[in-house]
mmCIF file of C-alpha atoms in Angstrom:
data_model
loop_
_atom_site.group_PDB
_atom_site.id
_atom_site.type_symbol
_atom_site.label_atom_id
_atom_site.label_comp_id
_atom_site.label_asym_id
_atom_site.label_seq_id
_atom_site.Cartn_x
_atom_site.Cartn_y
_atom_site.Cartn_z
ATOM 1 C CA MET A 1 29.741 215.333 35.254
ATOM 2 C CA ARG A 2 32.988 213.437 35.375
ATOM 3 C CA ARG A 3 34.532 215.882 32.967
ATOM 4 C CA HIS A 4 33.718 218.735 35.368
ATOM 5 C CA SER A 5 34.862 216.800 38.460
ATOM 6 C CA ARG A 6 31.298 216.552 39.784
ATOM 7 C CA GLN A 7 29.725 213.673 41.682
ATOM 8 C CA ALA A 8 26.077 212.748 42.019
ATOM 9 C CA VAL A 9 24.428 213.188 45.397
ATOM 10 C CA ARG A 10 23.753 209.900 47.140
ATOM 11 C CA THR A 11 20.409 210.258 48.886
ATOM 12 C CA THR A 12 19.961 206.730 50.266
ATOM 13 C CA ILE A 13 22.565 204.710 52.090
ATOM 14 C CA SER A 14 21.402 201.119 52.287
ATOM 15 C CA ASN A 15 21.798 199.333 55.608
ATOM 16 C CA PRO A 16 21.190 195.561 55.423
ATOM 17 C CA ALA A 17 21.025 195.395 59.237
ATOM 18 C CA ALA A 18 18.128 197.878 59.407
ATOM 19 C CA PRO A 19 14.778 196.357 60.414
ATOM 20 C CA CYS A 20 12.209 195.907 57.646
ATOM 21 C CA PRO A 21 8.494 196.522 58.181
ATOM 22 C CA LEU A 22 6.286 193.467 58.543
ATOM 23 C CA ASP A 23 4.449 192.185 55.472
ATOM 24 C CA ARG A 24 1.007 192.236 57.074
ATOM 25 C CA VAL A 25 -0.881 191.343 53.886
ATOM 26 C CA LYS A 26 1.498 188.540 52.878
ATOM 27 C CA ARG A 27 1.733 190.058 49.384
ATOM 28 C CA GLN A 28 -1.887 189.112 48.650
ATOM 29 C CA PHE A 29 -3.558 192.237 47.362
ATOM 30 C CA THR A 30 -6.980 190.760 46.515
ATOM 31 C CA ALA A 31 -9.811 191.441 48.903
ATOM 32 C CA GLU A 32 -12.773 189.091 49.194
ATOM 33 C CA ARG A 33 -15.122 191.842 50.378
ATOM 34 C CA PRO A 34 -15.200 195.648 50.459
ATOM 35 C CA ASN A 35 -13.273 197.384 53.230
ATOM 36 C CA GLN A 36 -11.110 194.315 53.918
ATOM 37 C CA LEU A 37 -7.761 195.603 52.669
ATOM 38 C CA TRP A 38 -6.584 199.179 52.436
ATOM 39 C CA VAL A 39 -3.394 200.483 50.860
ATOM 40 C CA SER A 40 -1.648 203.807 51.194
ATOM 41 C CA GLU A 41 1.547 205.529 50.236
ATOM 42 C CA THR A 42 3.516 208.208 51.983
ATOM 43 C CA ASN A 43 6.165 210.315 50.348
ATOM 44 C CA ALA A 44 8.273 212.769 52.211
#
C-alpha cells in the first residue's frame, strides 16, 4: 500500500475520556444456578 501511496482506513478512534460501561458481573462468568447470568453480543 505504501508503494501505491495508499493508507489504511482507520475505523475506530480511541478516546480515553469516553465513559466505559459498568462491569455488572465483576468478571465472574460462573453461575451457581440456571438463569442467573445471561450474556449477549451485539455487532453493528
